[in-house]
Amino acid sequence: MMRLLVLAEHDRQILKPATAATVAAAVRIAKCGSSPAEIDVLVVGDGCAEIAAQAAQLDGVTRVRCCDAPHYADLGAENLAALLAPLAAEYSHLLAPASALGKSVLPRLAGLLDVPQLSEIVDVLAPDTFVRPIYAGSVLTTVRVPAGSSPILATVRATAFEPATVAVAAAPIEALAAGP
């Protein structure tokens, strides 16, 4: 079974729309796969229970994992990468919006895991094959992740995917122990 994790972006009050677009990209990856898939959303911060509830409403989300601790209040890239590193073994894909948060956390995580990272995917062709812009966005290229690169790390250009809509039923929310 394929499992995907989306790092939620928020402003400490509301879930940012880029997260819904990243969930939509995860759904597209899941649909390209040959086996069933689960999509988790990770919400990290201090006092982020309401944001987790918002993430649980997104269509396609199987579960929301919420890590609520004071040392995550600033959403520091080093702290988030350290939290994600041990979780990575549970997932085939880790996705984040191609924003300041995603662009700072995923490269650090890639370094910790010693795997490549894709930047700003704009389309999904297969679970391991993506389209991304190069040359300042003037050319699109197809990139296939090398075999054995697990998990696949990618930032998602939010404008390339129609955001996930609100689901009929909310996904369960699981409290996650705070890391170092």
CSV table of C-alpha atoms in Angstrom, one decimal:
chain,number,residue,atom,x,y,z
A,1,MET,CA,0.0,0.0,0.0
A,2,MET,CA,1.2,3.5,-0.9
A,3,ARG,CA,1.2,6.0,1.9
A,4,LEU,CA,1.7,9.7,1.3
A,5,LEU,CA,2.3,12.5,3.8
A,6,VAL,CA,1.5,16.2,3.1
A,7,LEU,CA,3.1,18.8,5.3
A,8,ALA,CA,0.4,21.4,6.1
A,9,GLU,CA,1.2,25.1,5.8
A,10,HIS,CA,-0.7,27.5,8.0
A,11,ASP,CA,-0.4,31.0,9.5
A,12,ARG,CA,-1.1,29.8,13.0
A,13,GLN,CA,-4.8,30.5,12.5
A,14,ILE,CA,-6.0,29.0,9.2
A,15,LEU,CA,-4.8,26.4,6.8
A,16,LYS,CA,-3.3,27.9,3.7
A,17,PRO,CA,-4.9,27.1,0.3
A,18,ALA,CA,-1.5,25.7,-0.9
A,19,THR,CA,-2.1,22.8,1.4
A,20,ALA,CA,-5.3,21.9,-0.3
A,21,ALA,CA,-3.5,22.0,-3.7
A,22,THR,CA,-0.8,19.8,-2.3
A,23,VAL,CA,-3.4,17.3,-1.1
A,24,ALA,CA,-4.8,17.3,-4.6
A,25,ALA,CA,-1.4,16.4,-6.0
A,26,ALA,CA,-1.2,13.6,-3.5
A,27,VAL,CA,-4.6,12.3,-4.6
A,28,ARG,CA,-3.3,12.4,-8.2
A,29,ILE,CA,-0.2,10.4,-7.2
A,30,ALA,CA,-2.4,7.9,-5.4
A,31,LYS,CA,-4.7,7.5,-8.5
A,32,CYS,CA,-1.6,6.8,-10.7
A,33,GLY,CA,-0.5,4.0,-8.4
A,34,SER,CA,-1.5,0.3,-8.8
A,35,SER,CA,-2.4,-0.3,-5.2
A,36,PRO,CA,-4.6,1.5,-2.7
A,37,ALA,CA,-3.2,4.6,-1.1
A,38,GLU,CA,-3.6,6.6,2.2
A,39,ILE,CA,-3.0,10.3,2.4
A,40,ASP,CA,-2.0,11.8,5.8
A,41,VAL,CA,-1.6,15.5,6.5
A,42,LEU,CA,0.9,16.6,9.2
A,43,VAL,CA,0.0,19.7,11.1
A,44,VAL,CA,2.8,21.1,13.2
A,45,GLY,CA,2.8,24.1,15.5
A,46,ASP,CA,1.9,25.5,18.9
A,47,GLY,CA,-1.9,25.6,19.5
A,48,CYS,CA,-2.7,24.1,16.1
A,49,ALA,CA,-5.8,21.9,17.0
A,50,GLU,CA,-8.1,24.2,14.9
A,51,ILE,CA,-5.8,23.9,11.9
A,52,ALA,CA,-5.8,20.1,12.2
A,53,ALA,CA,-9.6,20.2,12.2
A,54,GLN,CA,-9.5,22.2,9.0
A,55,ALA,CA,-7.0,19.8,7.4
A,56,ALA,CA,-9.3,16.9,8.4
A,57,GLN,CA,-12.0,18.4,6.2
A,58,LEU,CA,-10.1,18.1,3.0
A,59,ASP,CA,-11.3,15.5,0.5
A,60,GLY,CA,-8.9,12.6,0.0
A,61,VAL,CA,-7.3,12.9,3.4
A,62,THR,CA,-7.2,9.6,5.3
A,63,ARG,CA,-5.8,10.9,8.6
A,64,VAL,CA,-4.4,14.1,10.1
A,65,ARG,CA,-1.4,13.8,12.4
A,66,CYS,CA,-1.0,16.8,14.7
A,67,CYS,CA,2.2,17.6,16.6
A,68,ASP,CA,1.4,20.5,18.9
A,69,ALA,CA,4.4,21.8,21.0
A,70,PRO,CA,5.8,25.2,21.9
A,71,HIS,CA,9.1,24.6,20.2
A,72,TYR,CA,7.3,24.3,16.8
A,73,ALA,CA,5.7,27.7,17.2
A,74,ASP,CA,8.1,29.3,14.7
A,75,LEU,CA,7.9,26.4,12.2
A,76,GLY,CA,11.6,26.3,12.0
A,77,ALA,CA,13.0,24.2,9.2
A,78,GLU,CA,15.5,22.4,11.3
A,79,ASN,CA,13.0,21.4,13.9
A,80,LEU,CA,10.5,20.2,11.2
A,81,ALA,CA,13.1,18.2,9.3
A,82,ALA,CA,14.1,16.5,12.5
A,83,LEU,CA,10.5,15.7,13.3
A,84,LEU,CA,9.9,14.4,9.7
A,85,ALA,CA,13.0,12.2,9.5
A,86,PRO,CA,11.9,9.3,11.7
A,87,LEU,CA,8.3,9.5,10.2
A,88,ALA,CA,9.7,9.2,6.6
A,89,ALA,CA,10.1,5.4,6.8
A,90,GLU,CA,6.3,5.1,7.0
A,91,TYR,CA,5.7,6.9,3.7
A,92,SER,CA,6.4,6.4,0.0
A,93,HIS,CA,6.0,10.2,-0.7
A,94,LEU,CA,6.4,13.3,1.4
A,95,LEU,CA,5.0,16.4,-0.2
A,96,ALA,CA,4.9,20.1,0.8
A,97,PRO,CA,3.7,23.3,-0.9
A,98,ALA,CA,6.4,25.0,-2.9
A,99,SER,CA,6.5,27.9,-0.5
A,100,ALA,CA,9.1,29.3,1.8
A,101,LEU,CA,8.2,26.6,4.3
A,102,GLY,CA,8.4,23.7,1.9
A,103,LYS,CA,11.5,25.0,0.1
A,104,SER,CA,13.3,25.2,3.5
A,105,VAL,CA,12.1,22.0,5.1
A,106,LEU,CA,12.3,19.4,2.3
A,107,PRO,CA,15.9,20.1,1.2
A,108,ARG,CA,17.0,19.6,4.8
A,109,LEU,CA,15.0,16.5,5.1
A,110,ALA,CA,16.5,15.2,1.8
A,111,GLY,CA,19.9,15.7,3.3
A,112,LEU,CA,19.0,13.8,6.5
A,113,LEU,CA,17.6,10.9,4.5
A,114,ASP,CA,20.2,11.0,1.7
A,115,VAL,CA,17.5,11.0,-1.0
A,116,PRO,CA,16.9,13.4,-3.9
A,117,GLN,CA,14.2,16.1,-3.7
A,118,LEU,CA,12.0,17.4,-6.6
A,119,SER,CA,11.2,21.0,-6.7
A,120,GLU,CA,7.9,22.5,-7.8
A,121,ILE,CA,6.1,19.7,-9.5
A,122,VAL,CA,3.3,20.8,-11.8
A,123,ASP,CA,2.0,17.4,-13.0
A,124,VAL,CA,2.0,13.8,-12.0
A,125,LEU,CA,2.5,11.1,-14.7
A,126,ALA,CA,3.1,8.1,-12.5
A,127,PRO,CA,4.0,7.7,-8.8
A,128,ASP,CA,7.7,8.1,-9.6
A,129,THR,CA,7.4,10.4,-12.7
A,130,PHE,CA,6.6,14.1,-12.5
A,131,VAL,CA,6.6,17.3,-14.6
A,132,ARG,CA,8.5,20.3,-13.3
A,133,PRO,CA,9.6,23.7,-14.7
A,134,ILE,CA,13.2,24.5,-15.5
A,135,TYR,CA,14.9,27.6,-17.0
A,136,ALA,CA,12.9,30.0,-14.8
A,137,GLY,CA,9.7,28.3,-15.8
A,138,SER,CA,10.1,28.7,-19.5
A,139,VAL,CA,10.5,24.9,-20.2
A,140,LEU,CA,8.8,21.9,-18.6
A,141,THR,CA,10.7,18.7,-18.2
A,142,THR,CA,9.7,15.2,-17.2
A,143,VAL,CA,11.6,13.8,-14.3
A,144,ARG,CA,11.6,10.2,-13.1
A,145,VAL,CA,12.9,9.5,-9.5
A,146,PRO,CA,15.7,6.9,-9.5
A,147,ALA,CA,14.7,3.5,-8.3
A,148,GLY,CA,15.5,2.9,-4.7
A,149,SER,CA,14.9,6.6,-3.8
A,150,SER,CA,12.5,6.2,-1.0
A,151,PRO,CA,10.7,8.1,0.2
A,152,ILE,CA,10.1,10.5,-2.7
A,153,LEU,CA,10.3,14.1,-1.6
A,154,ALA,CA,8.7,16.9,-3.6
A,155,THR,CA,7.4,20.4,-3.3
A,156,VAL,CA,4.2,21.1,-5.2
A,157,ARG,CA,3.5,24.3,-7.2
A,158,ALA,CA,0.0,25.1,-5.7
A,159,THR,CA,-1.2,26.9,-8.8
A,160,ALA,CA,-0.8,23.8,-10.9
A,161,PHE,CA,-3.4,21.7,-9.0
A,162,GLU,CA,-7.0,22.4,-8.4
A,163,PRO,CA,-7.3,22.5,-4.5
A,164,ALA,CA,-9.0,19.6,-2.7
A,165,THR,CA,-12.5,20.3,-1.8
A,166,VAL,CA,-14.3,19.9,1.6
A,167,ALA,CA,-15.1,16.2,2.3
A,168,VAL,CA,-18.4,14.9,3.5
A,169,ALA,CA,-16.9,13.3,6.6
A,170,ALA,CA,-13.8,14.5,8.4
A,171,ALA,CA,-10.7,12.4,8.7
A,172,PRO,CA,-9.6,11.3,12.1
A,173,ILE,CA,-7.0,13.4,13.9
A,174,GLU,CA,-4.1,11.7,15.7
A,175,ALA,CA,-1.9,13.4,18.2
A,176,LEU,CA,1.8,12.9,17.4
A,177,ALA,CA,4.5,13.1,20.1
A,178,ALA,CA,6.7,16.1,19.8
A,179,GLY,CA,10.2,15.5,18.6
A,180,PRO,CA,13.4,17.0,19.9
